[in-house]
mmCIF file of C-alpha atoms in Angstrom:
data_model
loop_
_atom_site.group_PDB
_atom_site.id
_atom_site.type_symbol
_atom_site.label_atom_id
_atom_site.label_comp_id
_atom_site.label_asym_id
_atom_site.label_seq_id
_atom_site.Cartn_x
_atom_site.Cartn_y
_atom_site.Cartn_z
ATOM 1 C CA UNK A 1 0.098 0.044 -0.023
ATOM 2 C CA UNK A 2 1.244 3.392 -0.635
ATOM 3 C CA UNK A 3 2.025 5.772 1.987
ATOM 4 C CA UNK A 4 1.191 9.070 3.173
ATOM 5 C CA UNK A 5 2.962 11.261 5.698
ATOM 6 C CA UNK A 6 2.039 14.665 7.265
ATOM 7 C CA UNK A 7 4.038 17.033 8.674
ATOM 8 C CA UNK A 8 3.095 19.717 11.042
ATOM 9 C CA UNK A 9 5.334 22.158 12.348
ATOM 10 C CA UNK A 10 3.959 24.107 15.454
ATOM 11 C CA UNK A 11 4.983 26.965 17.925
ATOM 12 C CA UNK A 12 2.608 27.804 20.940
ATOM 13 C CA UNK A 13 -0.577 26.148 19.062
ATOM 14 C CA UNK A 14 -2.074 23.969 21.896
ATOM 15 C CA UNK A 15 -5.448 25.480 21.651
ATOM 16 C CA UNK A 16 -5.990 24.639 18.316
ATOM 17 C CA UNK A 17 -4.044 21.267 17.797
ATOM 18 C CA UNK A 18 -6.700 18.934 19.266
ATOM 19 C CA UNK A 19 -9.348 20.132 16.795
ATOM 20 C CA UNK A 20 -6.641 19.997 14.020
ATOM 21 C CA UNK A 21 -5.934 16.235 14.651
ATOM 22 C CA UNK A 22 -9.569 15.674 14.840
ATOM 23 C CA UNK A 23 -10.214 16.802 11.099
ATOM 24 C CA UNK A 24 -6.961 15.488 9.994
ATOM 25 C CA UNK A 25 -7.573 12.177 11.159
ATOM 26 C CA UNK A 26 -11.172 12.275 9.449
ATOM 27 C CA UNK A 27 -9.330 13.050 6.265
ATOM 28 C CA UNK A 28 -7.026 9.786 6.727
ATOM 29 C CA UNK A 29 -10.243 7.804 7.260
ATOM 30 C CA UNK A 30 -11.373 8.777 3.599
ATOM 31 C CA UNK A 31 -7.667 7.852 2.097
ATOM 32 C CA UNK A 32 -6.721 4.243 0.855
ATOM 33 C CA UNK A 33 -2.954 5.082 2.205
ATOM 34 C CA UNK A 34 -1.231 4.043 4.922
ATOM 35 C CA UNK A 35 -1.224 7.506 6.943
ATOM 36 C CA UNK A 36 0.866 9.089 9.511
ATOM 37 C CA UNK A 37 1.229 12.374 10.919
ATOM 38 C CA UNK A 38 4.402 13.925 12.337
ATOM 39 C CA UNK A 39 4.116 17.225 14.720
ATOM 40 C CA UNK A 40 7.088 19.251 15.088
ATOM 41 C CA UNK A 41 7.322 21.249 18.304
ATOM 42 C CA UNK A 42 9.756 24.426 17.393
ATOM 43 C CA UNK A 43 10.235 25.230 21.374
ATOM 44 C CA UNK A 44 6.840 26.319 22.251
ATOM 45 C CA UNK A 45 6.564 27.925 25.685
ATOM 46 C CA UNK A 46 2.722 27.045 26.169
ATOM 47 C CA UNK A 47 1.848 23.343 26.610
ATOM 48 C CA UNK A 48 1.733 22.509 22.995
ATOM 49 C CA UNK A 49 4.233 19.675 23.459
ATOM 50 C CA UNK A 50 2.010 17.945 26.066
ATOM 51 C CA UNK A 51 -0.735 18.149 23.795
ATOM 52 C CA UNK A 52 1.604 16.493 21.049
ATOM 53 C CA UNK A 53 2.340 13.591 23.472
ATOM 54 C CA UNK A 54 -1.589 13.286 24.635
ATOM 55 C CA UNK A 55 -2.284 12.954 20.546
ATOM 56 C CA UNK A 56 0.629 10.566 20.257
ATOM 57 C CA UNK A 57 -0.748 8.263 22.921
ATOM 58 C CA UNK A 58 -4.332 8.461 21.664
ATOM 59 C CA UNK A 59 -3.384 7.540 18.062
ATOM 60 C CA UNK A 60 -0.742 5.031 16.902
ATOM 61 C CA UNK A 61 -0.289 7.074 13.624
ATOM 62 C CA UNK A 62 1.342 10.072 15.276
ATOM 63 C CA UNK A 63 4.815 10.799 15.653
ATOM 64 C CA UNK A 64 6.154 13.929 17.825
ATOM 65 C CA UNK A 65 9.373 15.982 17.447
ATOM 66 C CA UNK A 66 10.523 18.351 19.650
ATOM 67 C CA UNK A 67 13.527 20.815 18.944
ATOM 68 C CA UNK A 68 16.070 22.085 21.462
ATOM 69 C CA UNK A 69 14.517 25.448 21.257
ATOM 70 C CA UNK A 70 12.666 28.002 18.865
ATOM 71 C CA UNK A 71 14.801 27.585 15.507
ATOM 72 C CA UNK A 72 11.958 29.319 13.685
ATOM 73 C CA UNK A 73 9.276 28.039 11.273
ATOM 74 C CA UNK A 74 11.643 27.167 8.382
ATOM 75 C CA UNK A 75 14.056 25.191 10.199
ATOM 76 C CA UNK A 76 11.378 23.366 11.878
ATOM 77 C CA UNK A 77 9.551 22.266 8.757
ATOM 78 C CA UNK A 78 13.087 21.414 7.413
ATOM 79 C CA UNK A 79 13.478 19.032 10.577
ATOM 80 C CA UNK A 80 10.197 17.381 9.992
ATOM 81 C CA UNK A 81 10.919 16.800 6.458
ATOM 82 C CA UNK A 82 14.076 15.552 7.381
ATOM 83 C CA UNK A 83 12.338 12.954 9.655
ATOM 84 C CA UNK A 84 9.663 11.823 7.339
ATOM 85 C CA UNK A 85 9.514 8.786 5.270
ATOM 86 C CA UNK A 86 6.916 8.025 2.875
ATOM 87 C CA UNK A 87 5.782 7.785 -0.797
ATOM 88 C CA UNK A 88 3.911 11.214 -0.479
ATOM 89 C CA UNK A 89 4.702 13.817 1.965
ATOM 90 C CA UNK A 90 2.021 16.675 2.966
ATOM 91 C CA UNK A 91 3.098 19.754 4.752
ATOM 92 C CA UNK A 92 0.705 21.942 6.396
ATOM 93 C CA UNK A 93 0.388 24.657 9.515
ATOM 94 C CA UNK A 94 -1.507 23.831 12.685
ATOM 95 C CA UNK A 95 -3.762 26.760 12.388
ATOM 96 C CA UNK A 96 -6.620 25.590 10.082
ATOM 97 C CA UNK A 97 -5.986 28.513 7.890
ATOM 98 C CA UNK A 98 -5.148 25.729 5.261
ATOM 99 C CA UNK A 99 -8.021 23.130 5.212
ATOM 100 C CA UNK A 100 -6.647 19.436 6.023
ATOM 101 C CA UNK A 101 -9.604 18.466 3.598
ATOM 102 C CA UNK A 102 -7.773 19.510 0.605
ATOM 103 C CA UNK A 103 -5.108 16.644 0.981
ATOM 104 C CA UNK A 104 -7.703 14.130 -0.737
ATOM 105 C CA UNK A 105 -7.200 16.413 -3.946
ATOM 106 C CA UNK A 106 -3.685 16.495 -3.441
ATOM 107 C CA UNK A 107 -3.246 13.047 -3.478
ATOM 108 C CA UNK A 108 -5.206 12.758 -6.620
ATOM 109 C CA UNK A 109 -3.071 15.176 -8.568
ATOM 110 C CA UNK A 110 -0.274 13.350 -7.321
ATOM 111 C CA UNK A 111 -1.512 9.950 -8.362
ATOM 112 C CA UNK A 112 -1.956 11.627 -11.611
ATOM 113 C CA UNK A 113 1.519 12.053 -12.203
ATOM 114 C CA UNK A 114 2.610 15.390 -10.169
ATOM 115 C CA UNK A 115 5.172 15.579 -7.988
ATOM 116 C CA UNK A 116 4.389 18.608 -6.352
ATOM 117 C CA UNK A 117 0.755 19.760 -5.837
ATOM 118 C CA UNK A 118 0.515 23.080 -3.869
ATOM 119 C CA UNK A 119 -2.410 25.142 -2.233
ATOM 120 C CA UNK A 120 -2.748 28.845 -4.223
ATOM 121 C CA UNK A 121 -4.606 31.032 -1.997
ATOM 122 C CA UNK A 122 -7.455 33.070 -3.857
ATOM 123 C CA UNK A 123 -8.942 34.721 -0.888
ATOM 124 C CA UNK A 124 -7.400 35.311 2.949
ATOM 125 C CA UNK A 125 -9.991 35.543 5.325
ATOM 126 C CA UNK A 126 -9.464 36.741 8.865
ATOM 127 C CA UNK A 127 -6.503 39.023 7.610
ATOM 128 C CA UNK A 128 -6.211 42.743 7.705
ATOM 129 C CA UNK A 129 -6.272 44.660 4.369
ATOM 130 C CA UNK A 130 -2.658 45.650 5.248
ATOM 131 C CA UNK A 131 -1.174 42.013 5.303
ATOM 132 C CA UNK A 132 -3.187 41.060 2.230
ATOM 133 C CA UNK A 133 -1.960 43.942 0.231
ATOM 134 C CA UNK A 134 1.691 43.754 1.347
ATOM 135 C CA UNK A 135 1.592 39.781 1.127
ATOM 136 C CA UNK A 136 0.475 40.235 -2.681
ATOM 137 C CA UNK A 137 3.198 42.919 -3.577
ATOM 138 C CA UNK A 138 5.996 40.411 -1.776
ATOM 139 C CA UNK A 139 5.089 37.336 -4.487
ATOM 140 C CA UNK A 140 4.887 39.706 -7.287
ATOM 141 C CA UNK A 141 8.363 41.125 -6.413
ATOM 142 C CA UNK A 142 9.631 37.838 -5.760
ATOM 143 C CA UNK A 143 8.140 36.699 -9.404
ATOM 144 C CA UNK A 144 9.892 39.787 -10.649
ATOM 145 C CA UNK A 145 13.316 39.599 -9.270
ATOM 146 C CA UNK A 146 14.129 35.495 -8.646
ATOM 147 C CA UNK A 147 15.321 33.420 -11.484
ATOM 148 C CA UNK A 148 13.414 30.566 -9.814
ATOM 149 C CA UNK A 149 9.860 31.150 -10.563
ATOM 150 C CA UNK A 150 8.049 30.931 -7.048
ATOM 151 C CA UNK A 151 4.054 30.556 -7.417
ATOM 152 C CA UNK A 152 2.217 33.468 -6.222
ATOM 153 C CA UNK A 153 -0.287 33.502 -3.402
ATOM 154 C CA UNK A 154 1.231 30.054 -2.473
ATOM 155 C CA UNK A 155 2.213 29.181 1.246
ATOM 156 C CA UNK A 156 3.901 26.150 2.587
ATOM 157 C CA UNK A 157 0.716 23.912 2.344
ATOM 158 C CA UNK A 158 1.790 21.200 -0.521
ATOM 159 C CA UNK A 159 2.118 17.548 -1.441
ATOM 160 C CA UNK A 160 5.637 16.278 -2.586
ATOM 161 C CA UNK A 161 6.352 12.923 -3.919
ATOM 162 C CA UNK A 162 9.720 10.794 -2.521
ATOM 163 C CA UNK A 163 11.560 12.145 -5.226
ATOM 164 C CA UNK A 164 10.642 15.629 -4.782
ATOM 165 C CA UNK A 165 11.528 15.229 -0.939
ATOM 166 C CA UNK A 166 14.763 13.376 -1.072
ATOM 167 C CA UNK A 167 15.624 16.318 -3.907
ATOM 168 C CA UNK A 168 14.478 18.942 -1.393
ATOM 169 C CA UNK A 169 16.515 17.010 1.373
ATOM 170 C CA UNK A 170 19.925 17.766 -0.455
ATOM 171 C CA UNK A 171 19.655 21.638 -0.306
ATOM 172 C CA UNK A 172 21.270 22.221 3.075
ATOM 173 C CA UNK A 173 21.897 25.986 3.021
ATOM 174 C CA UNK A 174 21.277 27.731 6.785
ATOM 175 C CA UNK A 175 19.150 30.975 5.336
ATOM 176 C CA UNK A 176 16.339 28.952 4.406
ATOM 177 C CA UNK A 177 13.282 30.466 2.445
ATOM 178 C CA UNK A 178 11.458 27.356 2.011
ATOM 179 C CA UNK A 179 8.588 28.882 -0.824
ATOM 180 C CA UNK A 180 11.950 29.063 -2.940
ATOM 181 C CA UNK A 181 13.504 25.758 -2.135
ATOM 182 C CA UNK A 182 10.262 23.974 -2.961
ATOM 183 C CA UNK A 183 9.911 25.515 -6.241
ATOM 184 C CA UNK A 184 13.619 25.358 -7.099
ATOM 185 C CA UNK A 185 13.269 21.522 -7.163
ATOM 186 C CA UNK A 186 11.044 21.575 -9.887
ATOM 187 C CA UNK A 187 9.460 18.443 -11.580
ATOM 188 C CA UNK A 188 5.889 18.502 -12.608
ATOM 189 C CA UNK A 189 4.245 20.987 -10.351
ATOM 190 C CA UNK A 190 0.353 21.808 -9.962
ATOM 191 C CA UNK A 191 -1.525 24.458 -8.356
ATOM 192 C CA UNK A 192 -5.053 23.723 -6.374
ATOM 193 C CA UNK A 193 -7.034 27.210 -5.701
ATOM 194 C CA UNK A 194 -8.985 27.161 -2.278
ATOM 195 C CA UNK A 195 -9.822 29.948 -0.238
ATOM 196 C CA UNK A 196 -8.154 30.218 2.972
ATOM 197 C CA UNK A 197 -9.757 30.293 6.524
ATOM 198 C CA UNK A 198 -9.010 32.458 9.432
ATOM 199 C CA UNK A 199 -7.160 30.872 12.424
ATOM 200 C CA UNK A 200 -9.179 28.709 14.588
ATOM 201 C CA UNK A 201 -7.724 29.796 17.678
ATOM 202 C CA UNK A 202 -4.590 31.932 18.825
ATOM 203 C CA UNK A 203 -3.219 34.788 16.938
ATOM 204 C CA UNK A 204 -0.301 35.054 14.117
ATOM 205 C CA UNK A 205 3.364 34.556 15.260
ATOM 206 C CA UNK A 206 4.497 36.766 12.421
ATOM 207 C CA UNK A 207 4.099 40.512 13.290
ATOM 208 C CA UNK A 208 4.990 42.992 10.289
ATOM 209 C CA UNK A 209 8.788 43.146 11.629
ATOM 210 C CA UNK A 210 9.362 39.364 11.092
ATOM 211 C CA UNK A 211 7.459 39.558 7.736
ATOM 212 C CA UNK A 212 9.583 42.216 6.838
ATOM 213 C CA UNK A 213 12.727 39.991 7.566
ATOM 214 C CA UNK A 214 11.183 36.832 5.846
ATOM 215 C CA UNK A 215 10.580 39.139 2.680
ATOM 216 C CA UNK A 216 14.446 40.127 2.696
ATOM 217 C CA UNK A 217 15.332 36.716 3.148
ATOM 218 C CA UNK A 218 13.253 35.312 0.377
ATOM 219 C CA UNK A 219 14.627 38.073 -2.094
ATOM 220 C CA UNK A 220 18.284 37.798 -0.929
ATOM 221 C CA UNK A 221 18.117 33.878 -1.149
ATOM 222 C CA UNK A 222 17.077 33.677 -4.460
ATOM 223 C CA UNK A 223 17.949 36.827 -6.435
ATOM 224 C CA UNK A 224 21.387 39.062 -6.705
ATOM 225 C CA UNK A 225 18.695 41.769 -8.235
ATOM 226 C CA UNK A 226 19.070 44.094 -5.085
ATOM 227 C CA UNK A 227 23.033 44.066 -5.606
ATOM 228 C CA UNK A 228 22.519 44.849 -9.545
ATOM 229 C CA UNK A 229 20.147 47.833 -8.603
ATOM 230 C CA UNK A 230 22.721 49.226 -6.248
ATOM 231 C CA UNK A 231 25.207 49.241 -9.100
ATOM 232 C CA UNK A 232 22.799 50.799 -11.561
ATOM 233 C CA UNK A 233 21.617 53.486 -9.135
ATOM 234 C CA UNK A 234 25.515 54.186 -8.540
ATOM 235 C CA UNK A 235 25.890 54.775 -12.512
ATOM 236 C CA UNK A 236 22.729 56.781 -12.742
ATOM 237 C CA UNK A 237 23.924 59.320 -9.858
ATOM 238 C CA UNK A 238 27.408 59.408 -11.380
ATOM 239 C CA UNK A 239 26.149 60.415 -14.494
ATOM 240 C CA UNK A 240 23.908 63.022 -12.908
ATOM 241 C CA UNK A 241 26.333 64.423 -10.701
ATOM 242 C CA UNK A 242 28.584 64.407 -13.805
ATOM 243 C CA UNK A 243 25.889 66.416 -15.846
ATOM 244 C CA UNK A 244 25.227 68.845 -12.592
ATOM 245 C CA UNK A 245 29.057 69.487 -12.633
ATOM 246 C CA UNK A 246 29.133 70.702 -16.337
ATOM 247 C CA UNK A 247 26.212 72.674 -15.511
ATOM 248 C CA UNK A 248 27.848 74.372 -12.399
ATOM 249 C CA UNK A 249 30.936 75.095 -14.218
ATOM 250 C CA UNK A 250 29.232 76.522 -17.201
ATOM 251 C CA UNK A 251 27.192 78.546 -15.190
ATOM 252 C CA UNK A 252 30.324 79.627 -13.136
ATOM 253 C CA UNK A 253 32.201 80.473 -16.404
ATOM 254 C CA UNK A 254 29.457 82.792 -17.750
ATOM 255 C CA UNK A 255 28.098 84.436 -14.986
ATOM 256 C CA UNK A 256 30.545 84.218 -12.166
ATOM 257 C CA UNK A 257 29.944 82.268 -8.935
ATOM 258 C CA UNK A 258 28.884 84.358 -6.155
ATOM 259 C CA UNK A 259 29.012 82.386 -2.769
ATOM 260 C CA UNK A 260 25.730 80.789 -3.131
ATOM 261 C CA UNK A 261 24.447 77.150 -3.182
ATOM 262 C CA UNK A 262 24.702 75.868 0.670
ATOM 263 C CA UNK A 263 21.277 73.945 0.655
ATOM 264 C CA UNK A 264 21.931 72.362 -2.808
ATOM 265 C CA UNK A 265 25.306 71.537 -1.731
ATOM 266 C CA UNK A 266 23.479 69.579 1.377
ATOM 267 C CA UNK A 267 20.947 67.758 -0.498
ATOM 268 C CA UNK A 268 23.525 66.319 -3.054
ATOM 269 C CA UNK A 269 25.854 65.425 -0.177
ATOM 270 C CA UNK A 270 22.921 63.803 1.855
ATOM 271 C CA UNK A 271 21.785 62.294 -1.150
ATOM 272 C CA UNK A 272 25.074 60.418 -2.105
ATOM 273 C CA UNK A 273 25.592 59.499 1.387
ATOM 274 C CA UNK A 274 22.168 57.766 1.509
ATOM 275 C CA UNK A 275 22.837 55.914 -1.855
ATOM 276 C CA UNK A 276 26.096 54.746 -0.449
ATOM 277 C CA UNK A 277 24.615 53.416 2.720
ATOM 278 C CA UNK A 278 22.005 51.718 0.945
ATOM 279 C CA UNK A 279 24.363 50.002 -1.484
ATOM 280 C CA UNK A 280 26.693 49.010 1.566
ATOM 281 C CA UNK A 281 23.496 47.680 3.644
ATOM 282 C CA UNK A 282 22.602 45.514 0.660
ATOM 283 C CA UNK A 283 26.451 44.225 0.489
ATOM 284 C CA UNK A 284 26.163 43.510 4.241
ATOM 285 C CA UNK A 285 22.823 41.461 4.035
ATOM 286 C CA UNK A 286 24.679 39.156 1.602
ATOM 287 C CA UNK A 287 27.724 38.936 3.408
ATOM 288 C CA UNK A 288 25.924 38.433 6.443
ATOM 289 C CA UNK A 289 24.602 35.297 4.640
ATOM 290 C CA UNK A 290 27.714 34.119 3.514
ATOM 291 C CA UNK A 291 29.018 34.599 7.303
ATOM 292 C CA UNK A 292 26.163 32.182 8.289
ATOM 293 C CA UNK A 293 26.947 29.624 5.792
ATOM 294 C CA UNK A 294 30.381 29.682 6.423
ATOM 295 C CA UNK A 295 30.132 28.586 10.156
ATOM 296 C CA UNK A 296 28.706 25.344 9.134
ATOM 297 C CA UNK A 297 26.350 24.814 12.309
ATOM 298 C CA UNK A 298 23.687 22.320 12.414
ATOM 299 C CA UNK A 299 20.505 23.479 11.186
ATOM 300 C CA UNK A 300 18.564 22.381 14.167
ATOM 301 C CA UNK A 301 18.988 20.422 17.469
ATOM 302 C CA UNK A 302 16.639 17.809 18.406
ATOM 303 C CA UNK A 303 15.357 17.478 22.031
ATOM 304 C CA UNK A 304 13.030 14.298 21.713
ATOM 305 C CA UNK A 305 11.792 12.311 18.867
ATOM 306 C CA UNK A 306 8.766 9.639 19.266
ATOM 307 C CA UNK A 307 8.099 7.785 16.059
ATOM 308 C CA UNK A 308 4.704 6.725 15.190
ATOM 309 C CA UNK A 309 3.514 3.533 17.007
ATOM 310 C CA UNK A 310 2.029 2.609 13.432
ATOM 311 C CA UNK A 311 4.339 3.630 10.676
ATOM 312 C CA UNK A 312 3.504 5.190 7.121
ATOM 313 C CA UNK A 313 4.105 2.023 6.087
ATOM 314 C CA UNK A 314 1.719 0.171 8.353
ATOM 315 C CA UNK A 315 3.991 -1.700 10.257
ATOM 316 C CA UNK A 316 2.977 -2.203 14.149
ATOM 317 C CA UNK A 317 5.688 -0.937 16.683
ATOM 318 C CA UNK A 318 5.613 -2.283 20.219
#
């Protein structure tokens, strides 16, 4: 029998985990697959881990993985995928914004020959207008800047075949933008459009500052365009300064040069200084990523791992 594993990273999601598992279990019952689920606790400060242990004790299909601290969603997701072993693996968040009931449709497309089946959001219920606008802008900027096409309005919710998962596991970079890595592996991919629901419980762990840093991570991980833009701005600024210098020289030659122009001088100096600092900042972003990669630290550390008593392959464990 074919096997399916579902990877669920979670950070402080204790309020909604039981409802999530109930809905996921109902999906499992409708699938003619040997199913399992791996819950990953990304250093939660509430009782998320205790809820995961209770689910594991009550359901033989549940495996649990606890990281040594909060490493962030991208690395928690990586840890879960590293421990997944099945013919197909689904990634989904625990907040129930992405409906587990869509997994059946993912499986049908996978059986039709697609290696990656991902969910594309047509609506985003429960989110502010500002967040919707900034999210849409981010995906469109990524589409323009990245050499690897990243699907619009698409999160981590997706199914991957074994060969797509094996390819993803070979990518061990430390500054991880998973949406880009999912797209980078290629193979046959298909989108399933769905309406995203509001959170079942709790609040989003991503404030606007974290989302801004997440956007920087995505852009700098998959595009060198910001460096090129800084170069182009520098060349354009130099040309404008040269033209302005000719103008000042010609004006002084023809009409003399009384002592004036302090405001103009300050504007030019501040503008050039700002451009230089912006270019240095961009270079620093890329240099910082090289520094993190050069240290070769582990991506994550595991505190505790308990496999499912019934594996994805249907074997019983004592």
